[in-house]
mmCIF file with all atom_site columns, C-alpha atoms in Angstrom:
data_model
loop_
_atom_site.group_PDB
_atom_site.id
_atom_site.type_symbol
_atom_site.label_atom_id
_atom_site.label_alt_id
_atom_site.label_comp_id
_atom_site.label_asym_id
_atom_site.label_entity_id
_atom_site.label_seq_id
_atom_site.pdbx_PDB_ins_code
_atom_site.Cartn_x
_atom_site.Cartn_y
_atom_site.Cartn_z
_atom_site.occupancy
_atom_site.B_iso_or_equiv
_atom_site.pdbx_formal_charge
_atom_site.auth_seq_id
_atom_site.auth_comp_id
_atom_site.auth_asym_id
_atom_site.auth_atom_id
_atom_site.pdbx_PDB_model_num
ATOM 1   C CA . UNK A 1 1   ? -25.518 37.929  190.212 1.00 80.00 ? 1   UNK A CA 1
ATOM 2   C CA . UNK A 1 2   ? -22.095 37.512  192.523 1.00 87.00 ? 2   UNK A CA 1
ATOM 3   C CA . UNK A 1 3   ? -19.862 34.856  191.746 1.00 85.00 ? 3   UNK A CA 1
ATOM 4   C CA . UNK A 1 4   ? -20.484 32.982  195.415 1.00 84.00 ? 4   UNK A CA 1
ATOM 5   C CA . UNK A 1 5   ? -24.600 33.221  193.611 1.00 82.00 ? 5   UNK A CA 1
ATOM 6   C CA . UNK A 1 6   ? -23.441 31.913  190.278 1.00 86.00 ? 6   UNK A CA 1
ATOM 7   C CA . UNK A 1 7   ? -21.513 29.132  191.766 1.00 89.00 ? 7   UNK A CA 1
ATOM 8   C CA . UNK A 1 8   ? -24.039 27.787  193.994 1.00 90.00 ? 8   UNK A CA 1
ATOM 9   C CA . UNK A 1 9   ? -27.179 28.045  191.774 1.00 90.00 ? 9   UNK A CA 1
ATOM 10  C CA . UNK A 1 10  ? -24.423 25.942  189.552 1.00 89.00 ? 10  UNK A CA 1
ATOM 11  C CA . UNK A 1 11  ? -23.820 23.582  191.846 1.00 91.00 ? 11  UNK A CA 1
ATOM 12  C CA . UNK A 1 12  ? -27.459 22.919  192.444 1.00 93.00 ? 12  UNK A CA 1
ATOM 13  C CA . UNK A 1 13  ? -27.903 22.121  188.463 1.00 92.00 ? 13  UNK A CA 1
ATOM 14  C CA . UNK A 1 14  ? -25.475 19.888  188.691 1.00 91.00 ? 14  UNK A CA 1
ATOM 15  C CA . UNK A 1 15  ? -27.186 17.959  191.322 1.00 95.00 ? 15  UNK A CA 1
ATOM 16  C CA . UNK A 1 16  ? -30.150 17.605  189.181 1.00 96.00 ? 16  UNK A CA 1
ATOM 17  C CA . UNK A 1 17  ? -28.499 16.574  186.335 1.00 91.00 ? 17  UNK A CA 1
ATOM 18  C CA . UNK A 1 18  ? -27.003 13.991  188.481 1.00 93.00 ? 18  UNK A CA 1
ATOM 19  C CA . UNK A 1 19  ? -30.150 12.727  189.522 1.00 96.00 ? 19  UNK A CA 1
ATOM 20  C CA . UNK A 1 20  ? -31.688 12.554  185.863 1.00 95.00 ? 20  UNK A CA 1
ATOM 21  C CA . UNK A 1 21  ? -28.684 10.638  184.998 1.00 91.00 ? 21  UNK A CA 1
ATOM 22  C CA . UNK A 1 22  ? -30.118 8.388   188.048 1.00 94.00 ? 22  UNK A CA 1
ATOM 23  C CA . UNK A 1 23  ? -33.267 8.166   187.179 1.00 95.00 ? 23  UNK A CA 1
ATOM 24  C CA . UNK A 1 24  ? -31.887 7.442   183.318 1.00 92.00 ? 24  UNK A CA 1
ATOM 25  C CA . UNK A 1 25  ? -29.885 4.425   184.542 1.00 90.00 ? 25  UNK A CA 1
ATOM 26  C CA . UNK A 1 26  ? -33.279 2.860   186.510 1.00 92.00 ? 26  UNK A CA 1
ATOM 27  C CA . UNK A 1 27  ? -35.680 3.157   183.181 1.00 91.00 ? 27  UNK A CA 1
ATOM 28  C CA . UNK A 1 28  ? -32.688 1.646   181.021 1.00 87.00 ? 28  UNK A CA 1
ATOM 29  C CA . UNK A 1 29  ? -32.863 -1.506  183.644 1.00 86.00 ? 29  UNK A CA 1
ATOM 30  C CA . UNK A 1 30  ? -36.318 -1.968  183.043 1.00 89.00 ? 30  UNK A CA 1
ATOM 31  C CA . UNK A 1 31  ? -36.079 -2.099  178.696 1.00 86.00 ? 31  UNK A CA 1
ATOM 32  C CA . UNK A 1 32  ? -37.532 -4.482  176.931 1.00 91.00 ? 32  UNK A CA 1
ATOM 33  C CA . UNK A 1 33  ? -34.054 -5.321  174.729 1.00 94.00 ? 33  UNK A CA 1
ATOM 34  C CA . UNK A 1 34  ? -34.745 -5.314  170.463 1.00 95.00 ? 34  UNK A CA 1
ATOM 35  C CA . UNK A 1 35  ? -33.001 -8.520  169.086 1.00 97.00 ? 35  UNK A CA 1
ATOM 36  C CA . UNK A 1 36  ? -31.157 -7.608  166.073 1.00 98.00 ? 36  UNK A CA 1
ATOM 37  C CA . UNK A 1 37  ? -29.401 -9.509  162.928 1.00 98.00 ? 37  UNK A CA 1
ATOM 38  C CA . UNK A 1 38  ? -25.992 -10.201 163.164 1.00 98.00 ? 38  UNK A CA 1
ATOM 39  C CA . UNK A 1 39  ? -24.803 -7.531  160.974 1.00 98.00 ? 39  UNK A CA 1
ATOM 40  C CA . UNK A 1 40  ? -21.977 -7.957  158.547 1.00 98.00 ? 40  UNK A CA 1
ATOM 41  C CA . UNK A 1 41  ? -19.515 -4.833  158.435 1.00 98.00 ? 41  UNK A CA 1
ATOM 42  C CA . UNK A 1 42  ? -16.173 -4.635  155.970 1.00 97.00 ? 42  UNK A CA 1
ATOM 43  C CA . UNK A 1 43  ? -13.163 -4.034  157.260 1.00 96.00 ? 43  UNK A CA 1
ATOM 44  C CA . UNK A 1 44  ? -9.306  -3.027  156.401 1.00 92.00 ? 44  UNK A CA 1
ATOM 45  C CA . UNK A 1 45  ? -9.027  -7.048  157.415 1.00 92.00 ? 45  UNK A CA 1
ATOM 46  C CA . UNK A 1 46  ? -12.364 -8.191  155.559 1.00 95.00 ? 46  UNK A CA 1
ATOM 47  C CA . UNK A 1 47  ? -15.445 -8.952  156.860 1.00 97.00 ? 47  UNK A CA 1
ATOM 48  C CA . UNK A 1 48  ? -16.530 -8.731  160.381 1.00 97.00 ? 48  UNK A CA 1
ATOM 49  C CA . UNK A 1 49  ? -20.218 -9.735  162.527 1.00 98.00 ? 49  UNK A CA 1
ATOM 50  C CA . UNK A 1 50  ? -21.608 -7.609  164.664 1.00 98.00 ? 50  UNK A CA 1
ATOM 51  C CA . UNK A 1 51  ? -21.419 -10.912 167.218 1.00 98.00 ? 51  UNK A CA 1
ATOM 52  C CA . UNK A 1 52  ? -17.708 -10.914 166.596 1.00 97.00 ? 52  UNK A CA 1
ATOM 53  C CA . UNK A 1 53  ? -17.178 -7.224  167.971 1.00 98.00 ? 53  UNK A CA 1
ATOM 54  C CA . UNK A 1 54  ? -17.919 -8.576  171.484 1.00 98.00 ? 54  UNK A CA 1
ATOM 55  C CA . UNK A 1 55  ? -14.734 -9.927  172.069 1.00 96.00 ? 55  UNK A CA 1
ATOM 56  C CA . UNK A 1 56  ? -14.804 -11.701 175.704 1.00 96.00 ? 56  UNK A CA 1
ATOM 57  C CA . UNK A 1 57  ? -17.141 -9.569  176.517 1.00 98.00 ? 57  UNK A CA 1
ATOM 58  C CA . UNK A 1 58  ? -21.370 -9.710  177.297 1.00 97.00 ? 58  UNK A CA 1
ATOM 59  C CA . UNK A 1 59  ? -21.969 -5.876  176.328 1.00 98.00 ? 59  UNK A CA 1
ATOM 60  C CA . UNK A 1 60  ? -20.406 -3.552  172.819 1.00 98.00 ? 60  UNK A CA 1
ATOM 61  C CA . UNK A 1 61  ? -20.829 -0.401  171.973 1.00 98.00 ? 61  UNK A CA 1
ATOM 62  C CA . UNK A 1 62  ? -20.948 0.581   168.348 1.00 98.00 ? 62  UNK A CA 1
ATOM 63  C CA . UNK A 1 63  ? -20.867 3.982   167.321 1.00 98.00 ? 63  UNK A CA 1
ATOM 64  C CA . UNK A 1 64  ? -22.518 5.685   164.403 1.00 98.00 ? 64  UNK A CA 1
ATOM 65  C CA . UNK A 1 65  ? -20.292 7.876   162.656 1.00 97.00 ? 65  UNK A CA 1
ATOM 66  C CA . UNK A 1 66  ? -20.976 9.412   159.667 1.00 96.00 ? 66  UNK A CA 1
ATOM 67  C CA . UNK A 1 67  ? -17.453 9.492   158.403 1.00 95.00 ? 67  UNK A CA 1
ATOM 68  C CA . UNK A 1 68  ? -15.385 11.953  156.692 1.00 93.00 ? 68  UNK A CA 1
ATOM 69  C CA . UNK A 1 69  ? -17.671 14.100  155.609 1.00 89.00 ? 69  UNK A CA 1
ATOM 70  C CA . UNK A 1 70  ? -18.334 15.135  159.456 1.00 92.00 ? 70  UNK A CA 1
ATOM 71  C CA . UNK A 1 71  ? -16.122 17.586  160.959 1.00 91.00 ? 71  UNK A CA 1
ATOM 72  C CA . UNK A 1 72  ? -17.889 16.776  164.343 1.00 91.00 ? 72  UNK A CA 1
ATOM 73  C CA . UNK A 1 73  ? -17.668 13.347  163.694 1.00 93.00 ? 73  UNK A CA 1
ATOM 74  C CA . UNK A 1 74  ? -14.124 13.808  163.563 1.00 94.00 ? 74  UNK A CA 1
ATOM 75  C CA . UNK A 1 75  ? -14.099 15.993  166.154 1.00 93.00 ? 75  UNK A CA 1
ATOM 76  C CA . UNK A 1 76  ? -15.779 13.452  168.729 1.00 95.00 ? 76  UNK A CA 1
ATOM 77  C CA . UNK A 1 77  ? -13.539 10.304  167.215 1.00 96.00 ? 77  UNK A CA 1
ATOM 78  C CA . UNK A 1 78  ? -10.408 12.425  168.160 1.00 96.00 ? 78  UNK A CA 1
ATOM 79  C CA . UNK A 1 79  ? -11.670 12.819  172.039 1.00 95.00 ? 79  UNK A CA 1
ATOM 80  C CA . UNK A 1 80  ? -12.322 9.463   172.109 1.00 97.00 ? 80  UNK A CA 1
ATOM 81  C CA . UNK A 1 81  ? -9.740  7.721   171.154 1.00 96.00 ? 81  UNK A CA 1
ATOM 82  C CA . UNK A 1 82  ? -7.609  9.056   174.712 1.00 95.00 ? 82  UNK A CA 1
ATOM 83  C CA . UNK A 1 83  ? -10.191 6.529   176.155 1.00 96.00 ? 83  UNK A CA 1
ATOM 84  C CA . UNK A 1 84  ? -10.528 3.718   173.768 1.00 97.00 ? 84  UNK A CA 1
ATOM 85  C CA . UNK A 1 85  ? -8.177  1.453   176.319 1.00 97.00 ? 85  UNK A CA 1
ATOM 86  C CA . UNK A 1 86  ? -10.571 2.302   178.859 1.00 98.00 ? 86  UNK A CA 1
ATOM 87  C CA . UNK A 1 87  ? -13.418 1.739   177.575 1.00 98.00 ? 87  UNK A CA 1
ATOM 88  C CA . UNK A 1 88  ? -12.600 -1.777  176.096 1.00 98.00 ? 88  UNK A CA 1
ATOM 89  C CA . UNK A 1 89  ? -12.219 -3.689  179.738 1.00 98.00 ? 89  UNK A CA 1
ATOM 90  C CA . UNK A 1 90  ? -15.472 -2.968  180.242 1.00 98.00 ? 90  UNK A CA 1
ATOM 91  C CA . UNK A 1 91  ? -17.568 -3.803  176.953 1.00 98.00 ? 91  UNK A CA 1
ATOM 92  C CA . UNK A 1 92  ? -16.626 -4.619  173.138 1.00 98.00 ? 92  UNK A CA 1
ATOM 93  C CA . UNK A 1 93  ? -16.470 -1.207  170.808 1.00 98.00 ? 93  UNK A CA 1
ATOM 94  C CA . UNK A 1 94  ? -16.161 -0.596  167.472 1.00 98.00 ? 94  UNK A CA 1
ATOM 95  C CA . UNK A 1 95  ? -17.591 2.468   165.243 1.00 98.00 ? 95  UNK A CA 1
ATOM 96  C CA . UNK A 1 96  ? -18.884 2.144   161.955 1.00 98.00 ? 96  UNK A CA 1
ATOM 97  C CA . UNK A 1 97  ? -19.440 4.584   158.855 1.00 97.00 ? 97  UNK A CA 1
ATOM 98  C CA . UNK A 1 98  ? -20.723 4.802   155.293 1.00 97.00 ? 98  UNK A CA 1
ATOM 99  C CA . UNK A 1 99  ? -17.065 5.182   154.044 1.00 97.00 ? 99  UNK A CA 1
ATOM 100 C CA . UNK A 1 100 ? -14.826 2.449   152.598 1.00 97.00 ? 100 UNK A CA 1
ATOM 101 C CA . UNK A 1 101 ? -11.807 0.473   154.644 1.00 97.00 ? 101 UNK A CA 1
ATOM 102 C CA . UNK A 1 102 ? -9.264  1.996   152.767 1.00 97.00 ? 102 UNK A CA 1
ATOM 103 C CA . UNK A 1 103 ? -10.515 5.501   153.699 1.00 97.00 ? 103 UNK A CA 1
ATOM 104 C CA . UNK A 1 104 ? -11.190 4.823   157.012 1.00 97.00 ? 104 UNK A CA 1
ATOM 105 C CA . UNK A 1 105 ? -7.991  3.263   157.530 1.00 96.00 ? 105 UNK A CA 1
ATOM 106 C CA . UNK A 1 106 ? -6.049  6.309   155.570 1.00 97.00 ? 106 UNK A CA 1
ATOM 107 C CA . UNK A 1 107 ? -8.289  8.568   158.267 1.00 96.00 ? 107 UNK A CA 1
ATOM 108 C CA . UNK A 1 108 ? -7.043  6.074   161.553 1.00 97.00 ? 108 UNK A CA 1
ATOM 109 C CA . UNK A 1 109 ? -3.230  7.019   160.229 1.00 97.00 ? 109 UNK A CA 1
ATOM 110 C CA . UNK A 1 110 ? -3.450  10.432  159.894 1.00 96.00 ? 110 UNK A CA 1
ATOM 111 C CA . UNK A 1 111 ? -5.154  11.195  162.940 1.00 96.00 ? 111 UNK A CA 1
ATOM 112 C CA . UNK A 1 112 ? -3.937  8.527   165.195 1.00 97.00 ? 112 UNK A CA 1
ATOM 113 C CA . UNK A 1 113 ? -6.975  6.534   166.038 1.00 97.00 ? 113 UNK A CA 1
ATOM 114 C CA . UNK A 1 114 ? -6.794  3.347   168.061 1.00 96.00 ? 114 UNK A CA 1
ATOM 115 C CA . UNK A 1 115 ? -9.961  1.859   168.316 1.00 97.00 ? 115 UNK A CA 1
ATOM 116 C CA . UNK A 1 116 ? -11.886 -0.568  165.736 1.00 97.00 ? 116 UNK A CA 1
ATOM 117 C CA . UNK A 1 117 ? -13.165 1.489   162.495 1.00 97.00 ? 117 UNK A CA 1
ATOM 118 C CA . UNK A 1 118 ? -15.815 -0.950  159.979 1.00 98.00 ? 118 UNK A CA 1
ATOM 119 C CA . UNK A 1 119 ? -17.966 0.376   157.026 1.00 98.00 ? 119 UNK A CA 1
ATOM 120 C CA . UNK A 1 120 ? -21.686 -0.616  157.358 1.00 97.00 ? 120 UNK A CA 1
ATOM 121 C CA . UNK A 1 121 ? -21.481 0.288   153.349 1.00 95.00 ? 121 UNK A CA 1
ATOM 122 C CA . UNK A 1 122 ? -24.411 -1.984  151.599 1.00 93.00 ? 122 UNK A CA 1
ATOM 123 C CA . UNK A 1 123 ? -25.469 -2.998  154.583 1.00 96.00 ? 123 UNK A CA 1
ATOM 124 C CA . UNK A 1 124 ? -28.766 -1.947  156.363 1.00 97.00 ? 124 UNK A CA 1
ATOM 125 C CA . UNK A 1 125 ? -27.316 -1.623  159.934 1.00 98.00 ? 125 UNK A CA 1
ATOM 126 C CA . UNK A 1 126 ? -27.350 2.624   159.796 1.00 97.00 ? 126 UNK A CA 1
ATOM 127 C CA . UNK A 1 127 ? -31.067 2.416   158.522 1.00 97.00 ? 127 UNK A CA 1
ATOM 128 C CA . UNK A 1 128 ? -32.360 -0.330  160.919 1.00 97.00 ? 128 UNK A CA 1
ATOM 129 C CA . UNK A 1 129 ? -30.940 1.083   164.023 1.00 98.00 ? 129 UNK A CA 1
ATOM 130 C CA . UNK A 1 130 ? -32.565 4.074   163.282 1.00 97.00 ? 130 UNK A CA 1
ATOM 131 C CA . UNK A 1 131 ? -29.234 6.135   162.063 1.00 97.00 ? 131 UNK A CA 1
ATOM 132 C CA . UNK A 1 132 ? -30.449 7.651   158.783 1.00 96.00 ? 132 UNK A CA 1
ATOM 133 C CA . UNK A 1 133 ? -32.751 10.648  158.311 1.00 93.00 ? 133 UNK A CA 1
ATOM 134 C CA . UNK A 1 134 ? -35.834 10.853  156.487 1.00 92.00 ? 134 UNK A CA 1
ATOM 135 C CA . UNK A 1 135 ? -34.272 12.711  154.201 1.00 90.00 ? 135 UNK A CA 1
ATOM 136 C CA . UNK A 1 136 ? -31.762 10.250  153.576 1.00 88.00 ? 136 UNK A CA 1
ATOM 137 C CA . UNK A 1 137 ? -28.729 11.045  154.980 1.00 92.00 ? 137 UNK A CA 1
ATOM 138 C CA . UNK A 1 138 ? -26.161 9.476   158.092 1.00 95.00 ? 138 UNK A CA 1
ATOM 139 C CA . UNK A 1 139 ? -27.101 10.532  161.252 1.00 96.00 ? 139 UNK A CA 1
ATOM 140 C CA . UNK A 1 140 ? -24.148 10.148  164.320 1.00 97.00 ? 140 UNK A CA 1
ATOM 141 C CA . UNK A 1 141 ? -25.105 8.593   167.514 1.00 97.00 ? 141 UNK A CA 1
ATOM 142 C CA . UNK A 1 142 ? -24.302 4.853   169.145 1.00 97.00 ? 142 UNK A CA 1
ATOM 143 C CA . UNK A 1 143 ? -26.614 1.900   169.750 1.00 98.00 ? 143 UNK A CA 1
ATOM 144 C CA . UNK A 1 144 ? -25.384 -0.584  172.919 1.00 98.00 ? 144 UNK A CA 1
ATOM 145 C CA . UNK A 1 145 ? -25.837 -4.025  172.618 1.00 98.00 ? 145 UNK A CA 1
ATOM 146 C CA . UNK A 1 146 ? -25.994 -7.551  174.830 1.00 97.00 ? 146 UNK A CA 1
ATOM 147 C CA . UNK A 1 147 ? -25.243 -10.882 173.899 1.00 96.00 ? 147 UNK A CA 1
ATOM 148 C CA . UNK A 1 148 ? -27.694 -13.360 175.196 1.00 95.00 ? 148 UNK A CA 1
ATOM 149 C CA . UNK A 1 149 ? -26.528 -16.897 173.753 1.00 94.00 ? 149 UNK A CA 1
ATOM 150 C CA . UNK A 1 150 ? -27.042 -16.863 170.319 1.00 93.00 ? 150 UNK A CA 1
ATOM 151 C CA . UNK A 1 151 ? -29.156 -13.442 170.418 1.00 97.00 ? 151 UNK A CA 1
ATOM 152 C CA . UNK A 1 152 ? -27.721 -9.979  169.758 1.00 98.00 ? 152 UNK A CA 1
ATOM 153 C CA . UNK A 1 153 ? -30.319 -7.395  172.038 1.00 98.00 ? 153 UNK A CA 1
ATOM 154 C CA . UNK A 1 154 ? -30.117 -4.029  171.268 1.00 98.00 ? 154 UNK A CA 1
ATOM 155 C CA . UNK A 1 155 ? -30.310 -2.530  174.589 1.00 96.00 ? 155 UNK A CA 1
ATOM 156 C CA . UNK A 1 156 ? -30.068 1.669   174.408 1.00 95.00 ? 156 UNK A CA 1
ATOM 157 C CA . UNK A 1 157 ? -28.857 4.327   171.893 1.00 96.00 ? 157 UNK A CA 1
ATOM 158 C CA . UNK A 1 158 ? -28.938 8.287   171.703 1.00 95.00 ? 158 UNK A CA 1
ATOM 159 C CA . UNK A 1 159 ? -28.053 10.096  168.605 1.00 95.00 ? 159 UNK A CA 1
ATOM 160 C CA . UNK A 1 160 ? -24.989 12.994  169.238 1.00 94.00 ? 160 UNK A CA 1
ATOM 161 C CA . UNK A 1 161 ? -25.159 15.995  168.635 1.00 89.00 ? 161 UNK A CA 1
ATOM 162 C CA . UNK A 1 162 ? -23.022 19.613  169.108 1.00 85.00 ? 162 UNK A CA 1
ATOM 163 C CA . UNK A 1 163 ? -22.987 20.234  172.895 1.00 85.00 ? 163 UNK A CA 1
ATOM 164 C CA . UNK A 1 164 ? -24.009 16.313  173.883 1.00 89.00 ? 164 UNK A CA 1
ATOM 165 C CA . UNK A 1 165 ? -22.342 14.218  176.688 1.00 89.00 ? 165 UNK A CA 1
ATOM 166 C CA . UNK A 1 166 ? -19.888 12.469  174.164 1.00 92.00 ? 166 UNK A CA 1
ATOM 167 C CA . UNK A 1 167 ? -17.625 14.987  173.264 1.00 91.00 ? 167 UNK A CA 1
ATOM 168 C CA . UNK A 1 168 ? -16.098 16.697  176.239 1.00 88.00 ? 168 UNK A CA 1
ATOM 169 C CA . UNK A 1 169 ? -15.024 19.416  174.536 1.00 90.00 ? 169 UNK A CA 1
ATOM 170 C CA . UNK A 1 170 ? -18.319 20.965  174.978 1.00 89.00 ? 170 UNK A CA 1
ATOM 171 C CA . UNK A 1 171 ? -18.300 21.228  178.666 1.00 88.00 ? 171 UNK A CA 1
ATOM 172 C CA . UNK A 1 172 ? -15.205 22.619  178.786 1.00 91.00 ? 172 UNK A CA 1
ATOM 173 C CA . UNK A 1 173 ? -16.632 25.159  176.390 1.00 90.00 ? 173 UNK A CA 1
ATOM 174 C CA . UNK A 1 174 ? -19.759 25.632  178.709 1.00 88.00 ? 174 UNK A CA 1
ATOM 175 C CA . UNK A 1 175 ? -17.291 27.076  181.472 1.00 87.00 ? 175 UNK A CA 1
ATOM 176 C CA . UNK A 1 176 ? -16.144 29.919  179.406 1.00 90.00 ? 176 UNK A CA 1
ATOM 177 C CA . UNK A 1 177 ? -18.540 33.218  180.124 1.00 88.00 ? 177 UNK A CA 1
ATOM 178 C CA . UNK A 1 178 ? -19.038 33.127  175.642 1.00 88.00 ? 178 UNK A CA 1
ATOM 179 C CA . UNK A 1 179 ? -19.734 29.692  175.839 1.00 87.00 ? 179 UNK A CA 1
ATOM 180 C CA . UNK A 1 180 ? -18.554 27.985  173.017 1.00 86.00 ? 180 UNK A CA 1
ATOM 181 C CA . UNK A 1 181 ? -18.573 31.388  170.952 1.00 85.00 ? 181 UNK A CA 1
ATOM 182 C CA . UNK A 1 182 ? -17.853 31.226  167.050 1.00 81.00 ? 182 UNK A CA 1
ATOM 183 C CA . UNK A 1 183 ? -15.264 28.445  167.222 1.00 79.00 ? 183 UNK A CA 1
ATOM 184 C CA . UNK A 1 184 ? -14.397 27.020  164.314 1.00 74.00 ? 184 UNK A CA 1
ATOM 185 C CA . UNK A 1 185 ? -18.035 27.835  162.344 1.00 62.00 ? 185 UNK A CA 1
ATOM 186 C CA . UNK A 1 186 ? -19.930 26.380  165.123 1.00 56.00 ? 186 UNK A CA 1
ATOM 187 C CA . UNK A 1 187 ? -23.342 28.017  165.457 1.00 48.00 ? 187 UNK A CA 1
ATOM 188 C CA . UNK A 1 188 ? -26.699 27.416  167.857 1.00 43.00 ? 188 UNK A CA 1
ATOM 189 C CA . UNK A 1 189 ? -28.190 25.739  165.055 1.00 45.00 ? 189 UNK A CA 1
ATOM 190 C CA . UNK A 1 190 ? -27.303 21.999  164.250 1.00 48.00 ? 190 UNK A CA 1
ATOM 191 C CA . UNK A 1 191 ? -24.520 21.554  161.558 1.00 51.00 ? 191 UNK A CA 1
ATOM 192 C CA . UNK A 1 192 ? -25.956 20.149  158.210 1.00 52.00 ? 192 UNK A CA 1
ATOM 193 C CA . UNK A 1 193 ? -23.832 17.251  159.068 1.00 56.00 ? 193 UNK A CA 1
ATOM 194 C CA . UNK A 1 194 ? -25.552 16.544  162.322 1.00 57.00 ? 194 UNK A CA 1
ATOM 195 C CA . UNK A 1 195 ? -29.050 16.284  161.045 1.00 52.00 ? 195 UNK A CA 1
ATOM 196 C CA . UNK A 1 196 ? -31.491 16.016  164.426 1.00 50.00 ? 196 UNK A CA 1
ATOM 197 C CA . UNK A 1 197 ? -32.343 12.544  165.492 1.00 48.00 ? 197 UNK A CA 1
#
């Protein structure tokens, strides 16, 4: 095909993702929300809720992050954090993982992380939510949550994954005629770290 082809036909699929992400927004309006416990997470500073990650705000997001053992993990945490301050006048945030404060907060230092890290360690907030395989082990995604007086409502989640909407890396990637090629051991196939959701 000519480039003037390529571009249009490329154009168009971009359009239709556009209106998925529409039509994605519409059926999220219309969920029935899942009240949840209010959590209890450890932190560098000690314990934390889950109700206390709201801040002033009505809506949080809480990440699922499988830690240090996850390259991707890392990988996403490091494109995020250029947005934390963004993201954080519109809803609460925080992520959580299996590891201990003290690693978590060694991990913040050396890669320069701004945003709330908590480990959901002995707790069942990973497992509940949906975040840990059959076979056992962490899974990364995010679950979004409301506050409705007293009640925490779970409201959406999505599990991440290589080549997902949460790491713009990827689409960057996509533009290149290889795609994202053999960098740095990725494959087609999910990473063992990624297990499917």
């Amino acid at each position: 095909m000519k480039y003037n082809d390529v571009s249009g036909k490329l154009a168009d699929y971009r359009r239709q993702i556009a209106a998925i992400r529409e039509q994605m927004r519409d059926t999220l309006a219309s969920v029935e929300p899942q009240r949840v416990d209010d959590y209890e997470f450890n932190g560098s500073e000690g314990k934390v809720r889950l109700s206390e990650l709201f801040g002033e705000h009505e809506d949080l997001i809480v990440v699922h992050n499988m830690g240090v053992a996850c390259s991707y993990c890392t990988l996403w945490a490091d494109g995020y954090n250029g947005i934390h301050q963004h993201v954080v006048t519109r809803a609460g945030f925080a992520v959580t993982s299996p590891d201990r404060p003290s690693v978590q907060k060694r991990m913040a230092e050396l890669r320069g992380w701004t945003f709330p890290i908590l480990s959901h360690e002995g707790s069942s907030f990973a497992r509940d939510m949906g975040y840990v395989s059959p076979k056992g082990g962490w899974l990364p995604g995010l679950s979004v949550f409301r506050r409705d007086g007293d009640a925490i409502l779970r409201v959406s989640d999505t599990g991440f994954s290589p080549g997902d909407d949460f790491c713009v890396l990827w689409h960057f990637f996509d533009m290149l005629p290889g795609g994202v090629g053999a960098w740095p051991g990725v494959t087609a196939a999910v990473p063992p770290c990624c297990g499917e959701h």
